[in-house]
Short mmCIF file of N, CA and C in Angstrom, two decimals:
data_model
loop_
_atom_site.label_atom_id
_atom_site.label_comp_id
_atom_site.label_asym_id
_atom_site.label_seq_id
_atom_site.Cartn_x
_atom_site.Cartn_y
_atom_site.Cartn_z
N MET A 644 -3.15 -79.17 -49.46
CA MET A 644 -2.72 -77.78 -49.63
C MET A 644 -1.45 -77.75 -50.48
N GLY A 645 -1.59 -77.29 -51.70
CA GLY A 645 -0.43 -77.27 -52.60
C GLY A 645 0.29 -75.94 -52.55
N VAL A 646 1.30 -75.83 -53.39
CA VAL A 646 2.09 -74.60 -53.45
C VAL A 646 1.30 -73.51 -54.15
N ALA A 647 0.36 -73.89 -55.01
CA ALA A 647 -0.36 -72.92 -55.85
C ALA A 647 -1.21 -71.97 -55.01
N ASN A 648 -1.79 -72.46 -53.90
CA ASN A 648 -2.68 -71.59 -53.13
C ASN A 648 -1.97 -70.91 -51.96
N LEU A 649 -0.65 -70.80 -52.01
CA LEU A 649 0.08 -69.99 -51.03
C LEU A 649 -0.02 -68.52 -51.41
N LYS A 650 0.04 -67.66 -50.39
CA LYS A 650 0.07 -66.22 -50.67
C LYS A 650 1.43 -65.85 -51.26
N PRO A 651 1.50 -64.79 -52.05
CA PRO A 651 2.80 -64.39 -52.64
C PRO A 651 3.87 -64.14 -51.58
N ALA A 652 3.48 -63.57 -50.45
CA ALA A 652 4.46 -63.32 -49.39
C ALA A 652 5.03 -64.64 -48.86
N GLU A 653 4.15 -65.64 -48.71
CA GLU A 653 4.62 -66.94 -48.22
C GLU A 653 5.53 -67.59 -49.25
N GLN A 654 5.18 -67.45 -50.54
CA GLN A 654 6.03 -68.01 -51.58
C GLN A 654 7.40 -67.36 -51.56
N ARG A 655 7.43 -66.02 -51.40
CA ARG A 655 8.70 -65.30 -51.36
C ARG A 655 9.52 -65.77 -50.16
N TRP A 656 8.85 -65.93 -49.00
CA TRP A 656 9.53 -66.36 -47.78
C TRP A 656 10.10 -67.77 -47.96
N GLN A 657 9.31 -68.66 -48.56
CA GLN A 657 9.79 -70.03 -48.79
C GLN A 657 10.94 -70.04 -49.78
N GLY A 658 10.86 -69.19 -50.80
CA GLY A 658 11.95 -69.12 -51.78
C GLY A 658 13.24 -68.65 -51.13
N GLN A 659 13.14 -67.65 -50.24
CA GLN A 659 14.33 -67.18 -49.54
C GLN A 659 14.87 -68.26 -48.61
N LEU A 660 13.96 -68.99 -47.96
CA LEU A 660 14.39 -70.06 -47.06
C LEU A 660 15.14 -71.13 -47.82
N ILE A 661 14.61 -71.50 -49.00
CA ILE A 661 15.28 -72.51 -49.82
C ILE A 661 16.62 -71.99 -50.30
N ARG A 662 16.69 -70.70 -50.63
CA ARG A 662 17.94 -70.13 -51.14
C ARG A 662 18.99 -70.08 -50.03
N PHE A 663 18.58 -69.77 -48.79
CA PHE A 663 19.54 -69.60 -47.70
C PHE A 663 19.77 -70.88 -46.90
N ALA A 664 18.97 -71.92 -47.14
CA ALA A 664 19.09 -73.16 -46.37
C ALA A 664 20.50 -73.74 -46.39
N PRO A 665 21.18 -73.84 -47.55
CA PRO A 665 22.55 -74.39 -47.53
C PRO A 665 23.50 -73.59 -46.65
N TYR A 666 23.38 -72.25 -46.68
CA TYR A 666 24.25 -71.41 -45.86
C TYR A 666 23.97 -71.64 -44.38
N ILE A 667 22.69 -71.79 -44.03
CA ILE A 667 22.32 -72.03 -42.64
C ILE A 667 22.87 -73.37 -42.18
N VAL A 668 22.74 -74.39 -43.03
CA VAL A 668 23.24 -75.73 -42.68
C VAL A 668 24.75 -75.69 -42.50
N ILE A 669 25.47 -75.02 -43.42
CA ILE A 669 26.93 -74.93 -43.32
C ILE A 669 27.32 -74.18 -42.04
N GLY A 670 26.60 -73.10 -41.73
CA GLY A 670 26.89 -72.35 -40.52
C GLY A 670 26.70 -73.19 -39.27
N VAL A 671 25.61 -73.95 -39.22
CA VAL A 671 25.35 -74.81 -38.07
C VAL A 671 26.43 -75.88 -37.94
N ILE A 672 26.85 -76.45 -39.08
CA ILE A 672 27.91 -77.47 -39.06
C ILE A 672 29.20 -76.86 -38.54
N LEU A 673 29.54 -75.65 -39.01
CA LEU A 673 30.78 -75.01 -38.58
C LEU A 673 30.75 -74.68 -37.09
N ILE A 674 29.55 -74.43 -36.56
CA ILE A 674 29.45 -74.12 -35.13
C ILE A 674 29.51 -75.41 -34.31
N ILE A 675 28.81 -76.46 -34.77
CA ILE A 675 28.69 -77.70 -33.98
C ILE A 675 29.93 -78.57 -34.11
N LEU A 676 30.54 -78.59 -35.31
CA LEU A 676 31.66 -79.49 -35.57
C LEU A 676 32.81 -79.30 -34.58
N PRO A 677 33.28 -78.08 -34.32
CA PRO A 677 34.37 -77.91 -33.34
C PRO A 677 34.00 -78.41 -31.95
N LEU A 678 32.73 -78.29 -31.58
CA LEU A 678 32.30 -78.76 -30.26
C LEU A 678 32.46 -80.27 -30.14
N PHE A 679 32.20 -80.99 -31.25
CA PHE A 679 32.36 -82.44 -31.24
C PHE A 679 33.81 -82.84 -31.50
N LEU A 680 34.50 -82.06 -32.33
CA LEU A 680 35.86 -82.43 -32.72
C LEU A 680 36.86 -82.21 -31.59
N SER A 681 36.72 -81.15 -30.82
CA SER A 681 37.74 -80.86 -29.81
C SER A 681 37.85 -81.98 -28.76
N PRO A 682 36.75 -82.50 -28.20
CA PRO A 682 36.91 -83.63 -27.27
C PRO A 682 37.48 -84.86 -27.97
N TYR A 683 37.08 -85.07 -29.23
CA TYR A 683 37.58 -86.23 -29.98
C TYR A 683 39.08 -86.11 -30.21
N LEU A 684 39.53 -84.92 -30.62
CA LEU A 684 40.96 -84.71 -30.86
C LEU A 684 41.74 -84.83 -29.56
N GLN A 685 41.19 -84.30 -28.48
CA GLN A 685 41.88 -84.39 -27.19
C GLN A 685 42.00 -85.84 -26.74
N SER A 686 40.96 -86.62 -26.96
CA SER A 686 41.01 -88.02 -26.53
C SER A 686 41.98 -88.81 -27.39
N THR A 687 42.07 -88.50 -28.69
CA THR A 687 43.01 -89.23 -29.54
C THR A 687 44.45 -88.83 -29.23
N MET A 688 44.66 -87.57 -28.88
CA MET A 688 46.02 -87.13 -28.55
C MET A 688 46.46 -87.68 -27.19
N MET A 689 45.51 -87.86 -26.29
CA MET A 689 45.84 -88.41 -24.97
C MET A 689 46.28 -89.87 -25.09
N THR A 690 45.66 -90.61 -26.01
CA THR A 690 45.97 -92.03 -26.12
C THR A 690 47.32 -92.26 -26.80
N LYS A 691 47.79 -91.30 -27.59
CA LYS A 691 49.07 -91.48 -28.30
C LYS A 691 50.25 -91.23 -27.37
#
């Protein structure tokens, strides 16, 4: 199943997904990073 036999609506949806994927990834990183960083920073500050 190639890209050629997709319906136009599916092609439009995939194009939007590809266009917005970097923003979604950055958003997820910005949400998850503080959750991982705060315990890490607290543990490094405790040891000093």
